[in-house]
Amino acid sequence: HRDKKRDKEKVKEKEKAKEKEKERDRDKEKERDRDKDRERDREKERNREKDRERDKERNKDRDRVRDKDRDRDRDKDKDKDRDKDREKEKDKEKEKDREEVDQNKEKEDIEKEGEKDREKIKDKEGDKDKGGDKEKDRDKEKEKDGDKEKEREKERDDKKKKEKRSRTPPRSYSSSRRSRSSSR
């Protein structure tokens, strides 16, 4: 009878041991699942971090490209402005040269007229010795000289106007005119 009881107890102990073993296995399995979940979460976080870094780099690259483009455009604008300024300076220089040439011509003309006037005066003085209405002749000469001076000024003004008209327009204007006329 005791043997039976002992056998029953052994069987119960074995079952308890089996139950404990199963419990331990379940706990281990749960722990493994928890570890896997944690590892998955860590991996997701690492991937998110990598994505953020990639996005930052992309944005930096985009910004660099945008800045380069902006700088390039700014440099082009500066070059255009510099070219325009050079053109204006050249035009001003040409204008000054033309004016100098005109002034030199005027001076030469005035000097020539002065020489002619001196010669006339000498001739008149020579005529004075001979006698006659020299005063009237002198007044007439002065009137003529005044008229000639007015005539010369008028011619000078006309020349300047003509030169302004005959000057070629700025390059950009003429090229745009050409392109318009060719497109018609």
PDB file of C-alpha atoms in Angstrom:
ATOM      1  CA  HIS A   1       0.000   0.000   0.000  1.00  0.00           C
ATOM      2  CA  ARG A   2       2.825   2.339   0.888  1.00  0.00           C
ATOM      3  CA  ASP A   3       4.444   1.647  -2.432  1.00  0.00           C
ATOM      4  CA  LYS A   4       1.328   2.736  -4.233  1.00  0.00           C
ATOM      5  CA  LYS A   5       1.223   5.934  -2.224  1.00  0.00           C
ATOM      6  CA  ARG A   6       4.900   6.543  -2.897  1.00  0.00           C
ATOM      7  CA  ASP A   7       4.365   5.902  -6.575  1.00  0.00           C
ATOM      8  CA  LYS A   8       1.490   8.363  -6.634  1.00  0.00           C
ATOM      9  CA  GLU A   9       3.598  10.985  -4.911  1.00  0.00           C
ATOM     10  CA  LYS A  10       6.436  10.385  -7.343  1.00  0.00           C
ATOM     11  CA  VAL A  11       4.036  10.729 -10.235  1.00  0.00           C
ATOM     12  CA  LYS A  12       2.707  13.977  -8.731  1.00  0.00           C
ATOM     13  CA  GLU A  13       6.223  15.271  -8.201  1.00  0.00           C
ATOM     14  CA  LYS A  14       7.115  14.357 -11.774  1.00  0.00           C
ATOM     15  CA  GLU A  15       4.035  16.179 -13.021  1.00  0.00           C
ATOM     16  CA  LYS A  16       4.890  19.197 -10.886  1.00  0.00           C
ATOM     17  CA  ALA A  17       8.440  19.104 -12.231  1.00  0.00           C
ATOM     18  CA  LYS A  18       7.088  18.848 -15.790  1.00  0.00           C
ATOM     19  CA  GLU A  19       4.718  21.762 -15.073  1.00  0.00           C
ATOM     20  CA  LYS A  20       7.584  23.869 -13.710  1.00  0.00           C
ATOM     21  CA  GLU A  21       9.682  22.972 -16.751  1.00  0.00           C
ATOM     22  CA  LYS A  22       6.838  24.014 -19.047  1.00  0.00           C
ATOM     23  CA  GLU A  23       6.475  27.250 -17.061  1.00  0.00           C
ATOM     24  CA  ARG A  24      10.183  27.947 -17.402  1.00  0.00           C
ATOM     25  CA  ASP A  25      10.032  27.252 -21.135  1.00  0.00           C
ATOM     26  CA  ARG A  26       7.066  29.616 -21.485  1.00  0.00           C
ATOM     27  CA  ASP A  27       8.942  32.327 -19.562  1.00  0.00           C
ATOM     28  CA  LYS A  28      12.018  31.830 -21.725  1.00  0.00           C
ATOM     29  CA  GLU A  29       9.857  32.022 -24.867  1.00  0.00           C
ATOM     30  CA  LYS A  30       8.246  35.240 -23.619  1.00  0.00           C
ATOM     31  CA  GLU A  31      11.672  36.663 -22.838  1.00  0.00           C
ATOM     32  CA  ARG A  32      12.897  35.713 -26.325  1.00  0.00           C
ATOM     33  CA  ASP A  33       9.834  37.387 -27.875  1.00  0.00           C
ATOM     34  CA  ARG A  34      10.440  40.512 -25.784  1.00  0.00           C
ATOM     35  CA  ASP A  35      14.097  40.574 -26.883  1.00  0.00           C
ATOM     36  CA  LYS A  36      13.073  40.190 -30.512  1.00  0.00           C
ATOM     37  CA  ASP A  37      10.568  43.057 -30.168  1.00  0.00           C
ATOM     38  CA  ARG A  38      13.212  45.260 -28.535  1.00  0.00           C
ATOM     39  CA  GLU A  39      15.688  44.424 -31.290  1.00  0.00           C
ATOM     40  CA  ARG A  40      13.049  45.218 -33.955  1.00  0.00           C
ATOM     41  CA  ASP A  41      12.338  48.557 -32.266  1.00  0.00           C
ATOM     42  CA  ARG A  42      16.055  49.347 -32.089  1.00  0.00           C
ATOM     43  CA  GLU A  43      16.444  48.460 -35.770  1.00  0.00           C
ATOM     44  CA  LYS A  44      13.491  50.693 -36.696  1.00  0.00           C
ATOM     45  CA  GLU A  45      15.000  53.553 -34.705  1.00  0.00           C
ATOM     46  CA  ARG A  46      18.378  53.024 -36.404  1.00  0.00           C
ATOM     47  CA  ASN A  47      16.673  53.093 -39.805  1.00  0.00           C
ATOM     48  CA  ARG A  48      14.766  56.248 -38.893  1.00  0.00           C
ATOM     49  CA  GLU A  49      18.018  57.880 -37.812  1.00  0.00           C
ATOM     50  CA  LYS A  50      19.686  56.874 -41.090  1.00  0.00           C
ATOM     51  CA  ASP A  51      16.738  58.292 -43.031  1.00  0.00           C
ATOM     52  CA  ARG A  52      17.014  61.556 -41.107  1.00  0.00           C
ATOM     53  CA  GLU A  53      20.739  61.735 -41.871  1.00  0.00           C
ATOM     54  CA  ARG A  54      20.073  61.038 -45.570  1.00  0.00           C
ATOM     55  CA  ASP A  55      17.405  63.744 -45.646  1.00  0.00           C
ATOM     56  CA  LYS A  56      19.780  66.200 -43.993  1.00  0.00           C
ATOM     57  CA  GLU A  57      22.462  65.422 -46.564  1.00  0.00           C
ATOM     58  CA  ARG A  58      19.956  65.757 -49.423  1.00  0.00           C
ATOM     59  CA  ASN A  59      18.807  69.102 -48.059  1.00  0.00           C
ATOM     60  CA  LYS A  60      22.401  70.263 -47.667  1.00  0.00           C
ATOM     61  CA  ASP A  61      23.156  69.220 -51.249  1.00  0.00           C
ATOM     62  CA  ARG A  62      20.017  70.958 -52.480  1.00  0.00           C
ATOM     63  CA  ASP A  63      20.967  74.091 -50.562  1.00  0.00           C
ATOM     64  CA  ARG A  64      24.517  73.967 -51.935  1.00  0.00           C
ATOM     65  CA  VAL A  65      23.211  73.639 -55.481  1.00  0.00           C
ATOM     66  CA  ARG A  66      20.715  76.470 -54.918  1.00  0.00           C
ATOM     67  CA  ASP A  67      23.460  78.670 -53.480  1.00  0.00           C
ATOM     68  CA  LYS A  68      25.766  77.883 -56.396  1.00  0.00           C
ATOM     69  CA  ASP A  69      22.990  78.716 -58.859  1.00  0.00           C
ATOM     70  CA  ARG A  70      22.236  81.950 -57.027  1.00  0.00           C
ATOM     71  CA  ASP A  71      25.936  82.885 -57.006  1.00  0.00           C
ATOM     72  CA  ARG A  72      26.263  82.015 -60.688  1.00  0.00           C
ATOM     73  CA  ASP A  73      23.226  84.177 -61.524  1.00  0.00           C
ATOM     74  CA  ARG A  74      24.591  87.019 -59.388  1.00  0.00           C
ATOM     75  CA  ASP A  75      27.962  86.750 -61.166  1.00  0.00           C
ATOM     76  CA  LYS A  76      26.257  86.778 -64.561  1.00  0.00           C
ATOM     77  CA  ASP A  77      24.305  89.878 -63.572  1.00  0.00           C
ATOM     78  CA  LYS A  78      27.508  91.551 -62.357  1.00  0.00           C
ATOM     79  CA  ASP A  79      29.237  90.664 -65.630  1.00  0.00           C
ATOM     80  CA  LYS A  80      26.325  92.080 -67.626  1.00  0.00           C
ATOM     81  CA  ASP A  81      26.371  95.269 -65.578  1.00  0.00           C
ATOM     82  CA  ARG A  82      30.144  95.529 -65.976  1.00  0.00           C
ATOM     83  CA  ASP A  83      29.804  95.048 -69.756  1.00  0.00           C
ATOM     84  CA  LYS A  84      27.086  97.700 -69.909  1.00  0.00           C
ATOM     85  CA  ASP A  85      29.252 100.095 -67.908  1.00  0.00           C
ATOM     86  CA  ARG A  86      32.181  99.433 -70.253  1.00  0.00           C
ATOM     87  CA  GLU A  87      29.973 100.114 -73.258  1.00  0.00           C
ATOM     88  CA  LYS A  88      28.776 103.362 -71.691  1.00  0.00           C
ATOM     89  CA  GLU A  89      32.369 104.369 -70.942  1.00  0.00           C
ATOM     90  CA  LYS A  90      33.389 103.613 -74.535  1.00  0.00           C
ATOM     91  CA  ASP A  91      30.470 105.652 -75.830  1.00  0.00           C
ATOM     92  CA  LYS A  92      31.403 108.533 -73.515  1.00  0.00           C
ATOM     93  CA  GLU A  93      35.033 108.351 -74.700  1.00  0.00           C
ATOM     94  CA  LYS A  94      33.906 108.382 -78.342  1.00  0.00           C
ATOM     95  CA  GLU A  95      31.644 111.340 -77.603  1.00  0.00           C
ATOM     96  CA  LYS A  96      34.521 113.218 -75.911  1.00  0.00           C
ATOM     97  CA  ASP A  97      36.827 112.456 -78.832  1.00  0.00           C
ATOM     98  CA  ARG A  98      34.220 113.729 -81.312  1.00  0.00           C
ATOM     99  CA  GLU A  99      33.684 116.873 -79.269  1.00  0.00           C
ATOM    100  CA  GLU A 100      37.444 117.463 -79.084  1.00  0.00           C
ATOM    101  CA  VAL A 101      37.734 117.036 -82.843  1.00  0.00           C
ATOM    102  CA  ASP A 102      34.812 119.429 -83.339  1.00  0.00           C
ATOM    103  CA  GLN A 103      36.362 121.980 -80.972  1.00  0.00           C
ATOM    104  CA  ASN A 104      39.721 121.714 -82.726  1.00  0.00           C
ATOM    105  CA  LYS A 105      38.024 122.265 -86.093  1.00  0.00           C
ATOM    106  CA  GLU A 106      36.169 125.242 -84.682  1.00  0.00           C
ATOM    107  CA  LYS A 107      39.398 126.712 -83.314  1.00  0.00           C
ATOM    108  CA  GLU A 108      41.112 126.227 -86.654  1.00  0.00           C
ATOM    109  CA  ASP A 109      38.172 127.831 -88.457  1.00  0.00           C
ATOM    110  CA  ILE A 110      38.201 130.765 -86.030  1.00  0.00           C
ATOM    111  CA  GLU A 111      41.964 131.172 -86.449  1.00  0.00           C
ATOM    112  CA  LYS A 112      41.594 131.123 -90.238  1.00  0.00           C
ATOM    113  CA  GLU A 113      38.808 133.694 -90.011  1.00  0.00           C
ATOM    114  CA  GLY A 114      40.978 135.808 -87.696  1.00  0.00           C
ATOM    115  CA  GLU A 115      43.819 135.686 -90.209  1.00  0.00           C
ATOM    116  CA  LYS A 116      41.455 136.693 -93.002  1.00  0.00           C
ATOM    117  CA  ASP A 117      40.116 139.517 -90.849  1.00  0.00           C
ATOM    118  CA  ARG A 118      43.682 140.701 -90.110  1.00  0.00           C
ATOM    119  CA  GLU A 119      44.492 140.626 -93.808  1.00  0.00           C
ATOM    120  CA  LYS A 120      41.346 142.631 -94.539  1.00  0.00           C
ATOM    121  CA  ILE A 121      42.257 145.148 -91.868  1.00  0.00           C
ATOM    122  CA  LYS A 122      45.729 145.483 -93.366  1.00  0.00           C
ATOM    123  CA  ASP A 123      44.175 145.918 -96.804  1.00  0.00           C
ATOM    124  CA  LYS A 124      41.807 148.546 -95.373  1.00  0.00           C
ATOM    125  CA  GLU A 125      44.664 150.380 -93.722  1.00  0.00           C
ATOM    126  CA  GLY A 126      46.426 150.319 -97.045  1.00  0.00           C
ATOM    127  CA  ASP A 127      43.293 151.679 -98.679  1.00  0.00           C
ATOM    128  CA  LYS A 128      43.040 154.406 -96.003  1.00  0.00           C
ATOM    129  CA  ASP A 129      46.227 155.891 -97.219  1.00  0.00           C
ATOM    130  CA  LYS A 130      44.583 156.133-100.621  1.00  0.00           C
ATOM    131  CA  GLY A 131      41.485 157.775 -99.100  1.00  0.00           C
ATOM    132  CA  GLY A 132      37.694 157.094 -99.453  1.00  0.00           C
ATOM    133  CA  ASP A 133      34.705 156.065 -97.288  1.00  0.00           C
ATOM    134  CA  LYS A 134      36.608 153.612 -95.126  1.00  0.00           C
ATOM    135  CA  GLU A 135      34.329 154.020 -92.084  1.00  0.00           C
ATOM    136  CA  LYS A 136      31.297 152.854 -94.028  1.00  0.00           C
ATOM    137  CA  ASP A 137      33.286 149.966 -95.470  1.00  0.00           C
ATOM    138  CA  ARG A 138      34.433 148.981 -91.954  1.00  0.00           C
ATOM    139  CA  ASP A 139      30.860 149.015 -90.635  1.00  0.00           C
ATOM    140  CA  LYS A 140      29.754 146.871 -93.541  1.00  0.00           C
ATOM    141  CA  GLU A 141      32.644 144.479 -92.906  1.00  0.00           C
ATOM    142  CA  LYS A 142      31.710 144.206 -89.202  1.00  0.00           C
ATOM    143  CA  GLU A 143      28.126 143.434 -90.177  1.00  0.00           C
ATOM    144  CA  LYS A 144      29.327 140.810 -92.620  1.00  0.00           C
ATOM    145  CA  ASP A 145      31.645 139.340 -89.982  1.00  0.00           C
ATOM    146  CA  GLY A 146      28.755 139.223 -87.498  1.00  0.00           C
ATOM    147  CA  ASP A 147      26.597 137.513 -90.093  1.00  0.00           C
ATOM    148  CA  LYS A 148      29.383 135.073 -90.889  1.00  0.00           C
ATOM    149  CA  GLU A 149      29.849 134.301 -87.181  1.00  0.00           C
ATOM    150  CA  LYS A 150      26.114 133.597 -86.818  1.00  0.00           C
ATOM    151  CA  GLU A 151      26.248 131.448 -89.932  1.00  0.00           C
ATOM    152  CA  ARG A 152      29.212 129.490 -88.519  1.00  0.00           C
ATOM    153  CA  GLU A 153      27.402 128.918 -85.193  1.00  0.00           C
ATOM    154  CA  LYS A 154      24.352 127.709 -87.054  1.00  0.00           C
ATOM    155  CA  GLU A 155      26.498 125.326 -89.102  1.00  0.00           C
ATOM    156  CA  ARG A 156      28.172 124.044 -85.924  1.00  0.00           C
ATOM    157  CA  ASP A 157      24.800 123.373 -84.281  1.00  0.00           C
ATOM    158  CA  ASP A 158      23.574 121.619 -87.434  1.00  0.00           C
ATOM    159  CA  LYS A 159      26.723 119.479 -87.512  1.00  0.00           C
ATOM    160  CA  LYS A 160      26.265 118.448 -83.882  1.00  0.00           C
ATOM    161  CA  LYS A 161      22.632 117.542 -84.484  1.00  0.00           C
ATOM    162  CA  LYS A 162      23.570 115.523 -87.572  1.00  0.00           C
ATOM    163  CA  GLU A 163      26.315 113.686 -85.725  1.00  0.00           C
ATOM    164  CA  LYS A 164      23.964 112.807 -82.896  1.00  0.00           C
ATOM    165  CA  ARG A 165      21.508 111.460 -85.445  1.00  0.00           C
ATOM    166  CA  SER A 166      24.143 109.601 -87.431  1.00  0.00           C
ATOM    167  CA  ARG A 167      25.646 107.906 -84.381  1.00  0.00           C
ATOM    168  CA  THR A 168      24.942 104.225 -84.263  1.00  0.00           C
ATOM    169  CA  PRO A 169      22.508 103.215 -81.536  1.00  0.00           C
ATOM    170  CA  PRO A 170      23.708 100.975 -78.694  1.00  0.00           C
ATOM    171  CA  ARG A 171      24.494  97.421 -79.760  1.00  0.00           C
ATOM    172  CA  SER A 172      21.576  95.871 -77.916  1.00  0.00           C
ATOM    173  CA  TYR A 173      19.121  98.242 -79.606  1.00  0.00           C
ATOM    174  CA  SER A 174      20.388  97.623 -83.114  1.00  0.00           C
ATOM    175  CA  SER A 175      20.522  93.862 -82.634  1.00  0.00           C
ATOM    176  CA  SER A 176      16.952  93.810 -81.352  1.00  0.00           C
ATOM    177  CA  ARG A 177      15.881  95.910 -84.343  1.00  0.00           C
ATOM    178  CA  ARG A 178      17.673  93.505 -86.669  1.00  0.00           C
ATOM    179  CA  SER A 179      16.065  90.476 -85.101  1.00  0.00           C
ATOM    180  CA  ARG A 180      12.629  92.112 -85.301  1.00  0.00           C
ATOM    181  CA  SER A 181      13.048  93.022 -88.938  1.00  0.00           C
ATOM    182  CA  SER A 182      14.323  89.533 -89.816  1.00  0.00           C
ATOM    183  CA  SER A 183      11.386  87.872 -88.083  1.00  0.00           C
ATOM    184  CA  ARG A 184       8.850  89.820 -90.162  1.00  0.00           C
TER     185      ARG A 184
END
